[in-house]
CSV table of C-alpha atoms in Angstrom, one decimal:
chain,number,residue,atom,x,y,z
H,1,MET,CA,0.0,-0.1,0.0
H,2,THR,CA,2.7,2.1,0.7
H,3,GLU,CA,3.0,3.3,-2.9
H,4,LYS,CA,0.0,4.5,-3.2
H,5,LEU,CA,0.0,7.4,-0.3
H,6,LEU,CA,1.9,10.5,-0.8
H,7,ASN,CA,5.3,10.7,-0.3
H,8,HIS,CA,6.4,11.4,3.2
H,9,ARG,CA,9.2,12.5,6.4
H,10,THR,CA,8.6,12.4,9.9
H,11,GLU,CA,10.1,14.4,12.8
H,12,GLY,CA,9.4,14.7,16.1
H,13,ALA,CA,7.6,12.7,19.2
H,14,ALA,CA,5.0,9.8,17.8
H,15,SER,CA,3.6,11.2,21.1
H,16,ALA,CA,3.7,15.1,20.3
H,17,PRO,CA,0.4,16.2,18.9
H,18,PRO,CA,0.3,15.7,14.9
H,19,LEU,CA,1.4,18.2,12.5
H,20,LEU,CA,0.9,17.7,9.3
H,21,LEU,CA,3.3,20.6,7.1
H,22,GLY,CA,1.6,21.0,3.1
H,23,PRO,CA,4.1,21.8,0.0
H,24,SER,CA,3.4,25.1,-2.6
H,25,LEU,CA,3.3,23.7,-6.1
H,26,GLY,CA,6.2,23.5,-8.1
H,27,THR,CA,8.7,22.1,-4.4
H,28,SER,CA,8.7,19.0,-2.2
H,29,TYR,CA,8.6,19.1,1.8
H,30,ALA,CA,12.3,20.7,1.7
H,31,LEU,CA,10.3,23.6,1.8
H,32,TRP,CA,9.6,22.9,5.8
H,33,ASP,CA,14.0,22.3,6.1
H,34,LYS,CA,14.7,25.4,8.2
H,35,VAL,CA,11.3,25.5,10.4
H,36,ALA,CA,10.4,21.2,10.6
H,37,PRO,CA,13.1,20.9,13.1
H,38,GLU,CA,12.1,23.4,15.0
H,39,LEU,CA,8.4,22.6,15.3
H,40,SER,CA,9.7,18.7,16.0
H,41,VAL,CA,10.0,19.8,19.0
H,42,THR,CA,6.8,19.9,20.6
H,43,HIS,CA,4.8,18.4,17.6
H,44,ARG,CA,4.3,14.9,15.7
H,45,VAL,CA,5.7,16.6,12.0
H,46,VAL,CA,4.3,15.0,9.2
H,47,ARG,CA,5.8,16.6,5.9
H,48,TRP,CA,4.5,15.6,2.3
H,49,ASP,CA,5.5,15.8,-1.3
H,50,LEU,CA,2.6,16.5,-4.3
H,51,PRO,CA,2.3,14.0,-6.5
H,52,GLY,CA,5.2,13.9,-9.2
H,53,HIS,CA,6.9,15.6,-6.9
H,54,GLY,CA,9.9,14.8,-4.2
H,55,GLY,CA,9.0,11.9,-4.0
H,56,SER,CA,5.9,11.2,-4.6
H,57,ALA,CA,4.8,8.6,-7.7
H,58,ALA,CA,3.6,11.1,-10.5
H,59,ASP,CA,-0.3,9.1,-11.4
H,60,LEU,CA,-1.2,9.3,-7.8
H,61,ILE,CA,-3.8,12.1,-9.9
H,62,GLY,CA,-4.6,13.1,-13.1
H,63,PRO,CA,-6.0,15.3,-15.4
H,64,GLY,CA,-8.9,17.0,-14.3
H,65,ALA,CA,-7.7,16.6,-10.8
H,66,THR,CA,-9.8,18.3,-7.9
H,67,VAL,CA,-8.0,20.0,-4.7
H,68,GLY,CA,-10.6,17.1,-2.7
H,69,ASP,CA,-8.5,14.5,-4.9
H,70,LEU,CA,-5.0,15.9,-3.1
H,71,ALA,CA,-6.4,16.9,-0.1
H,72,ASP,CA,-8.2,12.6,-0.3
H,73,LEU,CA,-4.3,11.5,-0.5
H,74,VAL,CA,-3.5,13.1,2.7
H,75,LEU,CA,-6.5,11.7,4.9
H,76,ALA,CA,-4.8,8.5,3.4
H,77,LEU,CA,-1.6,9.2,4.5
H,78,ALA,CA,-3.2,10.6,7.9
H,79,ASP,CA,-4.6,7.3,8.5
H,80,SER,CA,-1.5,5.2,7.0
H,81,LEU,CA,0.1,6.8,9.9
H,82,GLY,CA,-2.7,6.2,12.7
H,83,ILE,CA,-3.4,9.8,12.9
H,84,GLU,CA,-6.7,10.8,13.0
H,85,ARG,CA,-6.7,14.3,14.4
H,86,PHE,CA,-3.9,17.3,13.4
H,87,ALA,CA,-3.2,20.3,12.9
H,88,TYR,CA,-2.5,21.7,9.2
H,89,ALA,CA,-0.6,23.9,7.7
H,90,GLY,CA,0.3,24.6,3.9
H,91,VAL,CA,1.2,26.7,1.3
H,92,SER,CA,-0.5,28.2,-1.9
H,93,LEU,CA,-2.0,24.3,-3.2
H,94,GLY,CA,-0.3,23.4,0.8
H,95,GLY,CA,-2.7,25.9,1.9
H,96,ALA,CA,-5.8,24.8,-0.7
H,97,VAL,CA,-5.6,21.8,1.1
H,98,GLY,CA,-6.1,22.7,4.3
H,99,LEU,CA,-8.6,24.8,3.3
H,100,HIS,CA,-10.5,22.5,1.9
H,101,LEU,CA,-10.2,19.8,4.0
H,102,ALA,CA,-11.3,22.6,6.9
H,103,VAL,CA,-14.7,22.7,5.6
H,104,HIS,CA,-15.3,19.4,4.4
H,105,HIS,CA,-13.8,17.6,6.7
H,106,PRO,CA,-13.3,19.8,10.2
H,107,GLU,CA,-13.8,16.5,12.5
H,108,ARG,CA,-10.3,16.0,10.6
H,109,VAL,CA,-8.3,19.3,11.6
H,110,ALA,CA,-7.0,20.7,14.8
H,111,SER,CA,-6.3,24.5,13.9
H,112,LEU,CA,-5.6,25.7,10.3
H,113,ALA,CA,-2.0,27.8,9.4
H,114,VAL,CA,-3.0,28.4,5.7
H,115,LEU,CA,0.5,30.2,5.0
H,116,CYS,CA,0.7,32.9,0.7
H,117,SER,CA,-1.9,30.2,-0.4
H,118,SER,CA,-5.9,31.7,-1.6
H,119,ALA,CA,-9.1,31.2,-1.8
H,120,HIS,CA,-9.8,31.0,-5.4
H,121,PHE,CA,-6.2,31.9,-7.1
H,122,ASN,CA,-7.3,34.1,-10.0
H,123,GLY,CA,-9.9,32.0,-11.5
H,124,SER,CA,-9.4,29.1,-13.8
H,125,LYS,CA,-7.8,30.8,-17.1
H,126,PRO,CA,-4.2,31.1,-15.9
H,127,TRP,CA,-4.0,27.4,-14.8
H,128,GLU,CA,-6.1,26.2,-17.5
H,129,GLU,CA,-3.2,28.0,-19.8
H,130,ARG,CA,0.4,26.5,-17.8
H,131,ALA,CA,-1.6,23.0,-18.0
H,132,GLU,CA,-1.7,23.0,-21.3
H,133,ARG,CA,1.9,24.5,-21.7
H,134,VAL,CA,3.0,22.1,-19.6
H,135,ARG,CA,1.8,19.5,-21.1
H,136,GLY,CA,2.7,20.6,-24.3
H,137,GLU,CA,6.6,21.8,-23.6
H,138,GLY,CA,7.2,20.4,-20.0
H,139,LEU,CA,8.6,23.2,-17.0
H,140,GLU,CA,12.0,23.8,-18.3
H,141,TRP,CA,10.1,27.7,-20.0
H,142,LEU,CA,8.8,28.7,-15.9
H,143,LEU,CA,12.3,27.8,-14.2
H,144,GLU,CA,13.2,31.5,-15.9
H,145,SER,CA,11.1,33.3,-14.0
H,146,ALA,CA,10.9,31.2,-10.5
H,147,ASN,CA,13.5,32.9,-8.5
H,148,SER,CA,11.2,36.2,-9.4
H,149,ARG,CA,7.7,34.2,-8.2
H,150,TRP,CA,8.9,32.5,-5.6
H,151,PHE,CA,11.4,34.9,-3.4
H,152,ALA,CA,12.1,38.3,-3.0
H,153,GLY,CA,15.2,40.7,-4.0
H,154,ASP,CA,18.1,37.9,-4.9
H,155,PHE,CA,17.3,35.4,-2.5
H,156,SER,CA,17.4,31.9,-3.4
H,157,VAL,CA,16.9,27.9,-2.7
H,158,PRO,CA,18.9,25.8,-5.5
H,159,GLU,CA,17.1,22.8,-3.8
H,160,LEU,CA,14.0,23.6,-4.6
H,161,LEU,CA,14.6,25.2,-8.0
H,162,ARG,CA,15.5,21.3,-8.4
H,163,ASP,CA,12.6,20.4,-7.2
H,164,GLN,CA,10.9,21.9,-9.9
H,165,ALA,CA,13.4,21.0,-12.9
H,166,GLU,CA,12.8,17.3,-12.0
H,167,ALA,CA,8.8,17.2,-11.0
H,168,ASP,CA,6.4,15.3,-13.1
H,169,PRO,CA,5.0,17.3,-16.0
H,170,GLY,CA,1.6,15.5,-16.4
H,171,ALA,CA,1.2,15.9,-12.4
H,172,TYR,CA,2.3,19.3,-12.4
H,173,ALA,CA,0.1,20.1,-14.7
H,174,ALA,CA,-2.7,18.1,-12.9
H,175,CYS,CA,-1.7,20.1,-10.0
H,176,CYS,CA,-2.5,23.0,-12.0
H,177,ASP,CA,-5.7,21.9,-13.1
H,178,ALA,CA,-7.2,21.6,-9.2
H,179,LEU,CA,-5.9,25.0,-8.8
H,180,SER,CA,-8.1,26.5,-11.9
H,181,ALA,CA,-10.7,24.6,-10.4
H,182,PHE,CA,-10.7,25.6,-6.9
H,183,ASP,CA,-12.7,28.2,-5.7
H,184,LEU,CA,-13.7,28.1,-1.6
H,185,ARG,CA,-14.7,31.2,-1.2
H,186,ASP,CA,-19.2,30.2,-0.8
H,187,ARG,CA,-17.6,28.0,1.9
H,188,LEU,CA,-15.1,30.1,4.1
H,189,ALA,CA,-17.7,31.2,7.0
H,190,GLU,CA,-17.9,26.8,7.3
H,191,ILE,CA,-14.1,27.1,8.9
H,192,SER,CA,-14.3,26.3,13.0
H,193,ALA,CA,-11.3,25.0,13.4
H,194,PRO,CA,-9.2,28.2,14.8
H,195,THR,CA,-7.5,29.7,11.4
H,196,LEU,CA,-4.3,31.7,10.9
H,197,LEU,CA,-3.3,33.3,7.3
H,198,VAL,CA,0.1,34.4,7.1
H,199,ALA,CA,1.0,36.3,4.1
H,200,GLY,CA,3.5,37.0,2.6
H,201,ARG,CA,3.9,41.0,1.5
H,202,GLN,CA,5.9,40.9,-1.2
H,203,ASP,CA,3.9,37.6,-2.6
H,204,PRO,CA,3.2,38.7,-6.4
H,205,ALA,CA,1.4,35.1,-6.6
H,206,THR,CA,-0.7,35.4,-3.7
H,207,PRO,CA,-1.0,39.4,-2.7
H,208,PRO,CA,-1.8,40.2,0.9
H,209,PRO,CA,-5.3,40.7,-0.1
H,210,HIS,CA,-6.2,37.2,-1.3
H,211,LEU,CA,-5.1,36.1,2.7
H,212,ARG,CA,-7.3,38.6,3.8
H,213,GLU,CA,-10.1,37.4,2.0
H,214,ILE,CA,-9.9,34.6,3.7
H,215,ALA,CA,-9.8,36.2,7.7
H,216,ASP,CA,-12.9,38.2,6.8
H,217,ALA,CA,-14.6,35.1,6.4
H,218,VAL,CA,-13.2,31.8,8.6
H,219,PRO,CA,-14.9,33.5,12.2
H,220,ARG,CA,-11.9,34.7,13.8
H,221,ALA,CA,-9.2,33.9,12.1
H,222,THR,CA,-5.7,35.9,12.8
H,223,LEU,CA,-4.0,37.4,9.7
H,224,VAL,CA,-0.3,38.0,9.9
H,225,GLU,CA,1.5,40.2,7.2
H,226,LEU,CA,5.4,38.9,7.0
H,227,PRO,CA,7.7,42.1,6.1
H,228,GLY,CA,10.9,40.5,3.2
H,229,ALA,CA,8.7,37.7,2.4
H,230,SER,CA,7.4,36.6,-1.0
H,231,HIS,CA,5.6,33.6,-1.7
H,232,LEU,CA,7.8,30.6,-0.3
H,233,ALA,CA,7.3,31.9,3.2
H,234,PRO,CA,8.7,29.0,5.4
H,235,ALA,CA,12.6,28.5,2.9
H,236,GLN,CA,12.7,33.3,2.6
H,237,CYS,CA,12.0,33.7,6.2
H,238,PRO,CA,11.9,30.8,8.2
H,239,GLU,CA,12.2,32.6,11.9
H,240,ALA,CA,9.3,35.0,11.6
H,241,VAL,CA,7.2,31.7,10.5
H,242,LEU,CA,8.4,30.2,13.4
H,243,THR,CA,7.7,32.6,15.4
H,244,THR,CA,4.5,32.8,14.4
H,245,LEU,CA,2.7,29.0,12.9
H,246,ARG,CA,4.0,28.5,17.5
H,247,ALA,CA,1.8,31.4,18.5
H,248,HIS,CA,-0.6,29.9,17.2
H,249,LEU,CA,-0.1,26.1,17.2
H,250,GLY,CA,0.5,27.1,21.2
H,251,GLY,CA,-2.2,28.8,20.9
H,252,GLY,CA,-1.9,32.1,22.2
H,253,ALA,CA,-3.9,33.9,19.8
H,254,ARG,CA,-6.8,31.9,19.9
H,255,ARG,CA,-6.8,31.8,24.0
H,256,GLY,CA,-5.7,35.3,23.7
H,257,MET,CA,-9.2,36.4,21.2
H,258,GLU,CA,-11.2,34.3,23.7
H,259,VAL,CA,-10.4,36.6,26.3
H,260,ARG,CA,-10.0,39.5,24.9
H,261,ARG,CA,-13.4,38.9,23.5
H,262,GLU,CA,-14.7,38.1,27.7
H,263,VAL,CA,-13.9,41.0,29.1
H,264,LEU,CA,-14.3,43.6,26.1
H,265,GLY,CA,-17.3,42.4,24.6
H,266,ASP,CA,-18.1,40.4,21.3
H,267,THR,CA,-19.8,44.0,19.8
H,268,HIS,CA,-16.3,45.6,20.8
H,269,VAL,CA,-14.2,42.7,19.2
H,270,ASP,CA,-16.3,42.8,16.4
H,271,ARG,CA,-16.4,46.2,15.8
H,272,ALA,CA,-12.6,46.2,16.3
H,273,GLN,CA,-11.8,43.3,13.4
H,274,ALA,CA,-13.7,44.9,11.3
H,275,ARG,CA,-11.8,48.3,10.9
H,276,GLN,CA,-9.1,46.1,10.9
H,277,THR,CA,-6.7,46.8,7.7
H,278,PRO,CA,-3.6,45.7,6.0
H,279,PHE,CA,-1.5,48.5,8.3
H,280,THR,CA,-2.9,47.7,11.6
H,281,ALA,CA,-3.9,43.6,11.5
H,282,ARG,CA,0.2,43.0,13.1
H,283,PHE,CA,-0.6,45.0,15.3
H,284,GLN,CA,-4.2,43.5,16.5
H,285,ASP,CA,-2.1,40.0,16.5
H,286,PHE,CA,0.4,41.3,18.3
H,287,ILE,CA,-2.6,42.3,20.8
H,288,SER,CA,-4.4,39.1,20.8
H,289,ARG,CA,-1.9,37.0,21.4
H,290,TYR,CA,1.1,39.4,23.7
H,291,ALA,CA,-1.8,41.7,26.3
H,292,TRP,CA,-4.5,39.2,25.8
H,293,GLY,CA,-3.2,35.4,25.4
H,294,GLU,CA,-0.2,35.9,28.4
H,295,ILE,CA,-1.1,38.7,30.1
H,296,TRP,CA,-4.5,38.9,31.0
H,297,THR,CA,-4.7,34.7,31.6
H,298,ASP,CA,-2.0,34.8,34.4
H,299,PRO,CA,-3.6,33.0,36.7
H,300,THR,CA,-2.1,35.4,39.4
H,301,LEU,CA,-4.1,38.0,39.3
H,302,SER,CA,-8.2,37.1,39.0
H,303,ARG,CA,-9.9,40.3,36.2
H,304,ARG,CA,-11.7,42.1,38.7
H,305,GLU,CA,-7.9,42.8,40.0
H,306,ARG,CA,-6.6,43.8,36.5
H,307,SER,CA,-9.7,46.0,35.8
H,308,MET,CA,-9.0,48.3,39.0
H,309,ILE,CA,-4.9,48.5,37.7
H,310,THR,CA,-6.1,49.4,34.1
H,311,LEU,CA,-8.3,51.7,35.3
H,312,THR,CA,-5.9,53.4,37.1
H,313,ALA,CA,-2.9,53.4,34.2
H,314,LEU,CA,-5.3,54.1,31.8
H,315,VAL,CA,-5.7,57.7,34.2
H,316,ALA,CA,-2.3,58.3,34.7
H,317,HIS,CA,-1.7,58.8,30.9
H,318,GLY,CA,-4.9,60.5,30.3
H,319,HIS,CA,-6.2,57.6,27.2
H,320,TYR,CA,-9.9,58.6,28.4
H,321,ASP,CA,-11.3,56.9,25.1
H,322,GLU,CA,-10.0,53.6,26.6
H,323,LEU,CA,-10.8,54.6,29.6
H,324,ALA,CA,-14.7,54.2,28.5
H,325,MET,CA,-13.9,50.6,26.9
H,326,HIS,CA,-12.2,49.6,30.8
H,327,VAL,CA,-15.0,51.0,33.0
H,328,ARG,CA,-17.6,48.8,30.8
H,329,ALA,CA,-15.0,45.5,30.8
H,330,ALA,CA,-15.0,46.4,34.5
H,331,ARG,CA,-18.4,45.5,35.0
H,332,ARG,CA,-17.2,43.1,33.1
H,333,ASN,CA,-16.0,41.7,35.0
H,334,GLY,CA,-18.4,42.4,38.2
H,335,LEU,CA,-16.9,45.3,39.5
H,336,THR,CA,-19.6,47.6,41.2
H,337,PRO,CA,-19.9,51.3,40.1
H,338,GLU,CA,-19.1,52.1,43.8
H,339,GLU,CA,-16.0,49.7,43.7
H,340,ILE,CA,-15.0,51.9,39.7
H,341,GLY,CA,-15.6,55.3,41.6
H,342,ALA,CA,-13.7,53.9,44.3
H,343,VAL,CA,-10.6,53.0,41.7
H,344,LEU,CA,-11.3,56.7,40.7
H,345,LEU,CA,-10.8,58.6,43.9
H,346,GLN,CA,-7.9,56.6,45.0
H,347,THR,CA,-6.3,58.3,41.8
H,348,ALA,CA,-7.4,61.7,42.3
H,349,VAL,CA,-4.8,60.8,44.9
H,350,TYR,CA,-1.9,59.4,42.6
H,351,CYS,CA,-2.4,60.6,39.4
H,352,GLY,CA,-4.4,64.1,40.0
H,353,VAL,CA,-7.3,66.2,40.6
H,354,PRO,CA,-8.2,67.6,36.9
H,355,ALA,CA,-7.4,63.0,35.4
H,356,ALA,CA,-9.5,62.6,38.2
H,357,ASN,CA,-12.1,64.7,37.5
H,358,SER,CA,-11.9,64.1,33.4
H,359,ALA,CA,-11.9,59.9,34.5
H,360,PHE,CA,-15.5,60.4,36.8
H,361,ALA,CA,-16.8,61.7,33.8
H,362,THR,CA,-16.0,59.4,31.5
H,363,ALA,CA,-17.0,56.8,33.7
H,364,GLN,CA,-19.9,58.5,34.8
H,365,ARG,CA,-21.3,58.3,30.9
H,366,VAL,CA,-20.4,54.8,30.3
H,367,LEU,CA,-22.7,54.0,33.6
H,368,ALA,CA,-25.6,55.7,32.3
H,369,GLU,CA,-25.5,53.8,29.9
H,370,GLU,CA,-26.9,50.7,31.4
H,371,ASP,CA,-29.7,53.0,33.2
C-alpha cells in the first residue's frame, strides 16, 4: 500500500500532537527544511510531497484532478500513520488543501494555518493555460521566472529550483487543473478550526489581499503579514514563520481572542476586527497574543484586580477613550459602580485631581448607559 501514499517525512516524538505540513506547487517537502525541525520539538511533524514532486509517484493524480483529490491523499496518509486529528499548515496549493480539509472534514482538523495562498487563485484561465503549456513543453520554461515568483530580492534556494525542474510535467499539470477548479470563497464561513493566515508582503502570486479575504470570512481568523517575504515564506523567512506558527499552535492568539471577547465583549471586538486593515493587522494580532493571550490569562491576578489596575493606568496616562472601554470591561469583570468610583477616587491622590475629574466624567457617562 506504501506506493499509493504520498511520499513524506516524519519528525518528532510519535506521542506529540501531530502537525501536517503541505508544500507549494513545484516544490517538495524541502520547502519546510528550516522550519520543520524546530516545530518537531513540540509536535509530530509530517511533511509530504505533491504527486509527481519530490518522492511522490506521479500517477497518484491525473488530468482533471481537484484539490479534493489531493486532500483525500493527505487523509489517506494520515490514516496510514494512525493520525485521526491533526494541526495543519500549508503553503499555496498546500494551503488550499488545508482550506478544503477544514471545510469538508472539520472533524480531522484541530487547527489550520494557511500561508501565501488563496481561496480562488485568480480564476481558472491562467491555470488552464499553464497546464496546457506544461503538457506540451514540459517545465523548463517556468524555471526562468521561478526566482521572481517565489522569492523577494536576490534570495534563492537552489534545491527548490531543482524540485521544480525534476517534477513530473503530467502531475504538475494535474495540480494546475486542481488550482484552476478551486474556489472555496462561498464556504469559508463554515470553517470552525482556529485559523491563521500568513501573507508575504511581497508575494506577487497570492498577495496579502488574498489572505485578507480569507481572514475576513473565516470566523475569528488571525492574519499576519511578513515584511520581506514573497511566495515561499518558510524558505525565505523561516524565523518569522516559525515564530508565527509557534504562537498559533501554542494557542496564544486563540486563547487571547477568547479572553479579549470575554472581557471587552463581542460587539467591541467585532467592531475592531471590522476596522482592521493590512496596516493594523499585525498590531491587532500582537494585542491578541501578548496583552490578552499572555498577560490577561496569567492566573496570578484575578480579572477584577486587573480591571482595577488597568483603570488606574489609563487615568494616569489620560487615555479616556480607552478608559470608557475598560469601565465597561470592569463591569463585565464584576466590579460594581461603587468599586469603580473608589478606584477613580484613589487616582485623584496619585494621578492628580484634574485627571480624576475627567475620569469620573467618562465613567459616569458609561455607567449611565446601563440605566
